[in-house]
Structure formats: C-alpha cells, structure tokens
Amino acid sequence: MKENFKKNGIVIIPNVFDSAMLFRLKKELLAATKKNLSEQKADIFDKGMVHNCMLHGESMLALLDNPQIYHYVTSLFDTNAILYAYQSSTLMPHQSNYGTRIHVDSPRFINNYLTNIGLIIPLDDFTEENGATYYLPGSHLNEKLPDEEYFRKNAKRAICKKGNLIIFNARLVHAAGTNNSNQERCALTMNFCRSYMRQRFDFPRLVPNEIINKLGNNGRQFLGMNVRMPTSLEEFYLPEEQRLYKPNQG
Ligand SMILES: O=C(O)CCC(=O)C(=O)O
C-alpha cells in the first residue's frame, strides 16, 4: 500500500466505514448543505460546499477521532499531523462543483517531500455516471500541472464503494466529475498538513470548547490543540501539562 501511494499518489482502502455510520454522516451533511445554501451569499466561488464539518454534527465531529483515519494519516504521512481543512464535496444531480476544475490541493511543490495529504470519504458509491473523481496517477511527482487535454486523455477514475477511503498526495492532479445521475453524490474531504504549518482556519479558536471537549487525544491533535501559540508570557510559562504548544510536535 505504501509503495502504491508513493508511486501513484493515491490509494483506495476498502470497507473503512460501516453503513450505520455512513447513514448518519450523509444525513448530517445533507442537513448542513441545505442550511448552508439558504444562508450563503449568492456569488461565492465554492457555493454549496460545507466548510468545517466538525461543527455540523456529532458523526462528522467523531470522524476526527476515527481510529482508521488516524492510522492511515499517521502511517502514510506524519505522526504529528494536523487538520488543514475539513469540508464537503457533494455533487448534486446533474451538477458539477468547485472541485470539478483540474487542480492540486497544495500550491507548494517540494521535491520528494509530502506537505499535505488528502482524504475523500465517499458517502455514496462513486461511479462514472455520478462523477467519481478523476486523477492522474504519478502526477504528484511533477511541479508543472498537465494541460487539460493531457489530463482528460490520461486520467483514471476513483470508482469505489461508499465506505471506502480515498487517500491521496495533495499534489496529485485531480478533479471531481460531473454528476449525470438523478441522485446526489455526497462526500466529505479532509486535508492534513505538518504540525508546523498553518491551518486553513484557526480551529482551536474557531471550534467552541464544548465541542472540543467531546474529542479524544487524536481528535484534539488533529484540531491543532497541541500546537497552539501562547498569546502572553503567562501562557508561555504554563506548567508542562497545560502547555499550549506541547513538546515533541515535530
Ligand atoms: O469530490 C471529488 O470527487 C473531488 C474532491 C476534490 O477535488 C478535493 O477534495 O480536492
């Protein structure tokens, strides 16, 4: 698996999430999407996308503590990894979304060094018809992105079942498809970065304490709770067990 991940920039792990959990996740995501669509400004670039999914339901929050996610992120990437972003990538019937453009999820290219890792959690089967992700195997090894024609000709599809977990190097060139079916194609996406990088949102400040308190150690690590910066000398000199920037974070 590790070799495939290194060579192709992507692996698909079967049977990670059971149907009861998928049911709950999809219900929470659809409710959050509906609420979002009624509240979002009309002209934002990623309309329909739910950001910061940990705020929108117990099951989506609990994914931050999921032992399988922790296992794959820490073994394929970094034991001190933190969450860069946690959002949705749903394709409504007969629609595409912001992810449909050909893109990479990290603008930085450092030869032979992984800065971010991406997860796609399909909450519906990914099929050719409903917009399964396109990706170009091995493209994470190049700084330059291919042109549209080359990508479209050589891209593969991440055809897989709901409950599978798609893990990819954030430099892999990919694109969501277009959903040509009559049902929505729901998915959650997470992106993890190194512990010394900045997150897309300041999660330790953004997520209310009562939600953070529901997380275990792994979820707290992902949220960035071990690498918070002191805002005063008082916070800097806190006793070891209360330190905001914990030791040994890489
Ligand atoms: O929804 C998809 O198929 C792709 C998602 C995507 O492009 C992303 O996570 O960056």
PDB file of N, CA, C and O in Angstrom, residues 26 89-97 99-100 120-134 157-163 166 175-187:
ATOM      1  N   LYS A  26     -24.246  11.056   6.130  1.00  0.00           N
ATOM      2  CA  LYS A  26     -24.942  11.642   4.973  1.00  0.00           C
ATOM      3  C   LYS A  26     -26.108  12.521   5.439  1.00  0.00           C
ATOM      4  O   LYS A  26     -26.335  13.603   4.898  1.00  0.00           O
ATOM      5  N   SER A  89     -17.646  17.638  -0.439  1.00  0.00           N
ATOM      6  CA  SER A  89     -17.589  17.757  -1.898  1.00  0.00           C
ATOM      7  C   SER A  89     -18.764  16.975  -2.460  1.00  0.00           C
ATOM      8  O   SER A  89     -18.634  15.838  -2.897  1.00  0.00           O
ATOM      9  N   THR A  90     -19.914  17.618  -2.387  1.00  0.00           N
ATOM     10  CA  THR A  90     -21.139  16.965  -2.867  1.00  0.00           C
ATOM     11  C   THR A  90     -21.432  17.417  -4.292  1.00  0.00           C
ATOM     12  O   THR A  90     -21.241  18.578  -4.630  1.00  0.00           O
ATOM     13  N   LEU A  91     -21.852  16.444  -5.108  1.00  0.00           N
ATOM     14  CA  LEU A  91     -22.300  16.776  -6.463  1.00  0.00           C
ATOM     15  C   LEU A  91     -23.804  16.555  -6.504  1.00  0.00           C
ATOM     16  O   LEU A  91     -24.271  15.416  -6.375  1.00  0.00           O
ATOM     17  N   MET A  92     -24.546  17.629  -6.643  1.00  0.00           N
ATOM     18  CA  MET A  92     -25.994  17.492  -6.731  1.00  0.00           C
ATOM     19  C   MET A  92     -26.348  16.905  -8.106  1.00  0.00           C
ATOM     20  O   MET A  92     -25.542  16.978  -9.027  1.00  0.00           O
ATOM     21  N   PRO A  93     -27.543  16.314  -8.245  1.00  0.00           N
ATOM     22  CA  PRO A  93     -27.913  15.714  -9.533  1.00  0.00           C
ATOM     23  C   PRO A  93     -27.713  16.695 -10.692  1.00  0.00           C
ATOM     24  O   PRO A  93     -28.099  17.856 -10.602  1.00  0.00           O
ATOM     25  N   HIS A  94     -27.061  16.227 -11.729  1.00  0.00           N
ATOM     26  CA  HIS A  94     -26.825  16.996 -12.962  1.00  0.00           C
ATOM     27  C   HIS A  94     -26.029  18.281 -12.716  1.00  0.00           C
ATOM     28  O   HIS A  94     -26.235  19.281 -13.385  1.00  0.00           O
ATOM     29  N   GLN A  95     -25.135  18.192 -11.727  1.00  0.00           N
ATOM     30  CA  GLN A  95     -24.306  19.373 -11.454  1.00  0.00           C
ATOM     31  C   GLN A  95     -22.846  18.979 -11.267  1.00  0.00           C
ATOM     32  O   GLN A  95     -22.528  17.821 -11.009  1.00  0.00           O
ATOM     33  N   SER A  96     -21.984  19.962 -11.393  1.00  0.00           N
ATOM     34  CA  SER A  96     -20.577  19.803 -11.000  1.00  0.00           C
ATOM     35  C   SER A  96     -20.386  20.689  -9.763  1.00  0.00           C
ATOM     36  O   SER A  96     -21.352  21.263  -9.259  1.00  0.00           O
ATOM     37  N   ASN A  97     -19.165  20.823  -9.281  1.00  0.00           N
ATOM     38  CA  ASN A  97     -18.929  21.727  -8.146  1.00  0.00           C
ATOM     39  C   ASN A  97     -17.558  22.387  -8.289  1.00  0.00           C
ATOM     40  O   ASN A  97     -16.868  22.200  -9.305  1.00  0.00           O
ATOM     41  N   GLY A  99     -14.807  21.611  -7.112  1.00  0.00           N
ATOM     42  CA  GLY A  99     -13.747  20.612  -7.274  1.00  0.00           C
ATOM     43  C   GLY A  99     -13.643  20.059  -8.685  1.00  0.00           C
ATOM     44  O   GLY A  99     -12.710  19.318  -8.992  1.00  0.00           O
ATOM     45  N   THR A 100     -14.562  20.422  -9.553  1.00  0.00           N
ATOM     46  CA  THR A 100     -14.565  19.861 -10.913  1.00  0.00           C
ATOM     47  C   THR A 100     -13.441  20.438 -11.781  1.00  0.00           C
ATOM     48  O   THR A 100     -13.061  19.844 -12.788  1.00  0.00           O
ATOM     49  N   ILE A 120     -10.648  11.592   0.765  1.00  0.00           N
ATOM     50  CA  ILE A 120     -12.033  11.746   0.294  1.00  0.00           C
ATOM     51  C   ILE A 120     -12.814  10.585   0.891  1.00  0.00           C
ATOM     52  O   ILE A 120     -12.389   9.428   0.804  1.00  0.00           O
ATOM     53  N   ILE A 121     -13.917  10.906   1.531  1.00  0.00           N
ATOM     54  CA  ILE A 121     -14.750   9.890   2.185  1.00  0.00           C
ATOM     55  C   ILE A 121     -16.069   9.826   1.418  1.00  0.00           C
ATOM     56  O   ILE A 121     -16.961  10.673   1.622  1.00  0.00           O
ATOM     57  N   PRO A 122     -16.191   8.867   0.501  1.00  0.00           N
ATOM     58  CA  PRO A 122     -17.428   8.792  -0.291  1.00  0.00           C
ATOM     59  C   PRO A 122     -18.595   8.327   0.583  1.00  0.00           C
ATOM     60  O   PRO A 122     -18.503   7.293   1.241  1.00  0.00           O
ATOM     61  N   LEU A 123     -19.668   9.099   0.587  1.00  0.00           N
ATOM     62  CA  LEU A 123     -20.869   8.704   1.351  1.00  0.00           C
ATOM     63  C   LEU A 123     -21.894   8.053   0.432  1.00  0.00           C
ATOM     64  O   LEU A 123     -22.962   7.614   0.876  1.00  0.00           O
ATOM     65  N   ASP A 124     -21.581   8.036  -0.866  1.00  0.00           N
ATOM     66  CA  ASP A 124     -22.346   7.285  -1.867  1.00  0.00           C
ATOM     67  C   ASP A 124     -21.323   6.562  -2.728  1.00  0.00           C
ATOM     68  O   ASP A 124     -20.162   6.978  -2.780  1.00  0.00           O
ATOM     69  N   ASP A 125     -21.753   5.496  -3.403  1.00  0.00           N
ATOM     70  CA  ASP A 125     -20.834   4.851  -4.343  1.00  0.00           C
ATOM     71  C   ASP A 125     -20.358   5.900  -5.347  1.00  0.00           C
ATOM     72  O   ASP A 125     -21.136   6.750  -5.778  1.00  0.00           O
ATOM     73  N   PHE A 126     -19.091   5.846  -5.697  1.00  0.00           N
ATOM     74  CA  PHE A 126     -18.563   6.732  -6.747  1.00  0.00           C
ATOM     75  C   PHE A 126     -18.592   5.955  -8.070  1.00  0.00           C
ATOM     76  O   PHE A 126     -17.931   4.911  -8.201  1.00  0.00           O
ATOM     77  N   THR A 127     -19.357   6.447  -9.026  1.00  0.00           N
ATOM     78  CA  THR A 127     -19.489   5.758 -10.320  1.00  0.00           C
ATOM     79  C   THR A 127     -19.098   6.726 -11.445  1.00  0.00           C
ATOM     80  O   THR A 127     -19.002   7.937 -11.220  1.00  0.00           O
ATOM     81  N   GLU A 128     -18.922   6.157 -12.634  1.00  0.00           N
ATOM     82  CA  GLU A 128     -18.627   7.044 -13.777  1.00  0.00           C
ATOM     83  C   GLU A 128     -19.766   8.031 -13.964  1.00  0.00           C
ATOM     84  O   GLU A 128     -19.563   9.199 -14.248  1.00  0.00           O
ATOM     85  N   GLU A 129     -20.987   7.529 -13.793  1.00  0.00           N
ATOM     86  CA  GLU A 129     -22.147   8.362 -14.070  1.00  0.00           C
ATOM     87  C   GLU A 129     -22.307   9.506 -13.052  1.00  0.00           C
ATOM     88  O   GLU A 129     -22.638  10.632 -13.421  1.00  0.00           O
ATOM     89  N   ASN A 130     -22.038   9.205 -11.767  1.00  0.00           N
ATOM     90  CA  ASN A 130     -22.332  10.252 -10.764  1.00  0.00           C
ATOM     91  C   ASN A 130     -21.125  11.134 -10.415  1.00  0.00           C
ATOM     92  O   ASN A 130     -21.188  11.921  -9.483  1.00  0.00           O
ATOM     93  N   GLY A 131     -20.037  10.996 -11.172  1.00  0.00           N
ATOM     94  CA  GLY A 131     -18.964  11.994 -11.034  1.00  0.00           C
ATOM     95  C   GLY A 131     -17.741  11.549 -10.257  1.00  0.00           C
ATOM     96  O   GLY A 131     -17.022  12.391  -9.701  1.00  0.00           O
ATOM     97  N   ALA A 132     -17.480  10.220 -10.200  1.00  0.00           N
ATOM     98  CA  ALA A 132     -16.278   9.729  -9.490  1.00  0.00           C
ATOM     99  C   ALA A 132     -15.062  10.577  -9.862  1.00  0.00           C
ATOM    100  O   ALA A 132     -14.864  10.939 -11.036  1.00  0.00           O
ATOM    101  N   THR A 133     -14.251  10.865  -8.881  1.00  0.00           N
ATOM    102  CA  THR A 133     -13.076  11.740  -9.035  1.00  0.00           C
ATOM    103  C   THR A 133     -12.151  11.266 -10.174  1.00  0.00           C
ATOM    104  O   THR A 133     -11.856  10.077 -10.280  1.00  0.00           O
ATOM    105  N   TYR A 134     -11.709  12.190 -10.997  1.00  0.00           N
ATOM    106  CA  TYR A 134     -10.650  11.923 -11.990  1.00  0.00           C
ATOM    107  C   TYR A 134      -9.305  12.191 -11.328  1.00  0.00           C
ATOM    108  O   TYR A 134      -9.177  13.159 -10.563  1.00  0.00           O
ATOM    109  N   ARG A 157     -10.329   7.076 -13.041  1.00  0.00           N
ATOM    110  CA  ARG A 157     -11.450   7.446 -12.171  1.00  0.00           C
ATOM    111  C   ARG A 157     -11.348   6.691 -10.848  1.00  0.00           C
ATOM    112  O   ARG A 157     -11.000   5.504 -10.840  1.00  0.00           O
ATOM    113  N   ALA A 158     -11.664   7.349  -9.762  1.00  0.00           N
ATOM    114  CA  ALA A 158     -11.688   6.685  -8.446  1.00  0.00           C
ATOM    115  C   ALA A 158     -13.064   6.044  -8.251  1.00  0.00           C
ATOM    116  O   ALA A 158     -13.868   6.489  -7.432  1.00  0.00           O
ATOM    117  N   ILE A 159     -13.317   5.016  -9.037  1.00  0.00           N
ATOM    118  CA  ILE A 159     -14.590   4.288  -8.922  1.00  0.00           C
ATOM    119  C   ILE A 159     -14.507   3.460  -7.640  1.00  0.00           C
ATOM    120  O   ILE A 159     -13.582   2.649  -7.492  1.00  0.00           O
ATOM    121  N   CYS A 160     -15.409   3.663  -6.729  1.00  0.00           N
ATOM    122  CA  CYS A 160     -15.345   2.891  -5.478  1.00  0.00           C
ATOM    123  C   CYS A 160     -16.681   2.928  -4.753  1.00  0.00           C
ATOM    124  O   CYS A 160     -17.594   3.652  -5.141  1.00  0.00           O
ATOM    125  N   LYS A 161     -16.747   2.124  -3.721  1.00  0.00           N
ATOM    126  CA  LYS A 161     -17.989   1.996  -2.943  1.00  0.00           C
ATOM    127  C   LYS A 161     -18.012   3.020  -1.815  1.00  0.00           C
ATOM    128  O   LYS A 161     -16.956   3.398  -1.289  1.00  0.00           O
ATOM    129  N   LYS A 162     -19.223   3.381  -1.401  1.00  0.00           N
ATOM    130  CA  LYS A 162     -19.319   4.194  -0.185  1.00  0.00           C
ATOM    131  C   LYS A 162     -18.721   3.381   0.958  1.00  0.00           C
ATOM    132  O   LYS A 162     -18.831   2.141   0.967  1.00  0.00           O
ATOM    133  N   GLY A 163     -18.080   4.071   1.888  1.00  0.00           N
ATOM    134  CA  GLY A 163     -17.428   3.349   2.992  1.00  0.00           C
ATOM    135  C   GLY A 163     -15.962   3.079   2.708  1.00  0.00           C
ATOM    136  O   GLY A 163     -15.214   2.722   3.605  1.00  0.00           O
ATOM    137  N   ILE A 166     -10.531   7.180   0.223  1.00  0.00           N
ATOM    138  CA  ILE A 166      -9.560   7.557  -0.815  1.00  0.00           C
ATOM    139  C   ILE A 166      -8.506   8.437  -0.146  1.00  0.00           C
ATOM    140  O   ILE A 166      -8.841   9.443   0.495  1.00  0.00           O
ATOM    141  N   ALA A 175      -9.688  15.998 -10.198  1.00  0.00           N
ATOM    142  CA  ALA A 175     -10.873  16.836 -10.435  1.00  0.00           C
ATOM    143  C   ALA A 175     -12.109  16.008 -10.124  1.00  0.00           C
ATOM    144  O   ALA A 175     -12.152  14.818 -10.473  1.00  0.00           O
ATOM    145  N   ALA A 176     -13.082  16.622  -9.487  1.00  0.00           N
ATOM    146  CA  ALA A 176     -14.373  15.934  -9.335  1.00  0.00           C
ATOM    147  C   ALA A 176     -14.993  15.825 -10.718  1.00  0.00           C
ATOM    148  O   ALA A 176     -14.705  16.633 -11.618  1.00  0.00           O
ATOM    149  N   GLY A 177     -15.834  14.822 -10.913  1.00  0.00           N
ATOM    150  CA  GLY A 177     -16.538  14.712 -12.199  1.00  0.00           C
ATOM    151  C   GLY A 177     -17.797  15.557 -12.181  1.00  0.00           C
ATOM    152  O   GLY A 177     -17.969  16.437 -11.330  1.00  0.00           O
ATOM    153  N   THR A 178     -18.656  15.285 -13.159  1.00  0.00           N
ATOM    154  CA  THR A 178     -19.984  15.910 -13.189  1.00  0.00           C
ATOM    155  C   THR A 178     -20.995  14.815 -12.884  1.00  0.00           C
ATOM    156  O   THR A 178     -20.832  13.687 -13.355  1.00  0.00           O
ATOM    157  N   ASN A 179     -21.956  15.135 -12.078  1.00  0.00           N
ATOM    158  CA  ASN A 179     -22.951  14.135 -11.704  1.00  0.00           C
ATOM    159  C   ASN A 179     -24.061  14.096 -12.762  1.00  0.00           C
ATOM    160  O   ASN A 179     -24.884  15.005 -12.845  1.00  0.00           O
ATOM    161  N   ASN A 180     -24.068  13.046 -13.572  1.00  0.00           N
ATOM    162  CA  ASN A 180     -25.098  12.925 -14.609  1.00  0.00           C
ATOM    163  C   ASN A 180     -26.244  12.016 -14.166  1.00  0.00           C
ATOM    164  O   ASN A 180     -27.007  11.541 -14.990  1.00  0.00           O
ATOM    165  N   SER A 181     -26.323  11.744 -12.863  1.00  0.00           N
ATOM    166  CA  SER A 181     -27.394  10.873 -12.371  1.00  0.00           C
ATOM    167  C   SER A 181     -28.487  11.717 -11.715  1.00  0.00           C
ATOM    168  O   SER A 181     -28.364  12.939 -11.588  1.00  0.00           O
ATOM    169  N   ASN A 182     -29.536  11.047 -11.279  1.00  0.00           N
ATOM    170  CA  ASN A 182     -30.655  11.762 -10.645  1.00  0.00           C
ATOM    171  C   ASN A 182     -30.537  11.822  -9.122  1.00  0.00           C
ATOM    172  O   ASN A 182     -31.429  12.314  -8.452  1.00  0.00           O
ATOM    173  N   GLN A 183     -29.453  11.257  -8.571  1.00  0.00           N
ATOM    174  CA  GLN A 183     -29.244  11.257  -7.115  1.00  0.00           C
ATOM    175  C   GLN A 183     -28.010  12.095  -6.781  1.00  0.00           C
ATOM    176  O   GLN A 183     -27.084  12.159  -7.589  1.00  0.00           O
ATOM    177  N   GLU A 184     -27.985  12.653  -5.564  1.00  0.00           N
ATOM    178  CA  GLU A 184     -26.785  13.390  -5.172  1.00  0.00           C
ATOM    179  C   GLU A 184     -25.627  12.414  -4.944  1.00  0.00           C
ATOM    180  O   GLU A 184     -25.860  11.247  -4.630  1.00  0.00           O
ATOM    181  N   ARG A 185     -24.409  12.886  -5.156  1.00  0.00           N
ATOM    182  CA  ARG A 185     -23.198  12.104  -4.832  1.00  0.00           C
ATOM    183  C   ARG A 185     -22.493  12.841  -3.711  1.00  0.00           C
ATOM    184  O   ARG A 185     -21.872  13.869  -3.942  1.00  0.00           O
ATOM    185  N   CYS A 186     -22.617  12.321  -2.480  1.00  0.00           N
ATOM    186  CA  CYS A 186     -22.090  13.043  -1.320  1.00  0.00           C
ATOM    187  C   CYS A 186     -20.698  12.540  -0.944  1.00  0.00           C
ATOM    188  O   CYS A 186     -20.405  11.344  -1.053  1.00  0.00           O
ATOM    189  N   ALA A 187     -19.864  13.442  -0.471  1.00  0.00           N
ATOM    190  CA  ALA A 187     -18.534  13.061   0.020  1.00  0.00           C
ATOM    191  C   ALA A 187     -18.043  14.108   1.003  1.00  0.00           C
ATOM    192  O   ALA A 187     -18.414  15.293   0.918  1.00  0.00           O
TER     193      ALA A 187
END
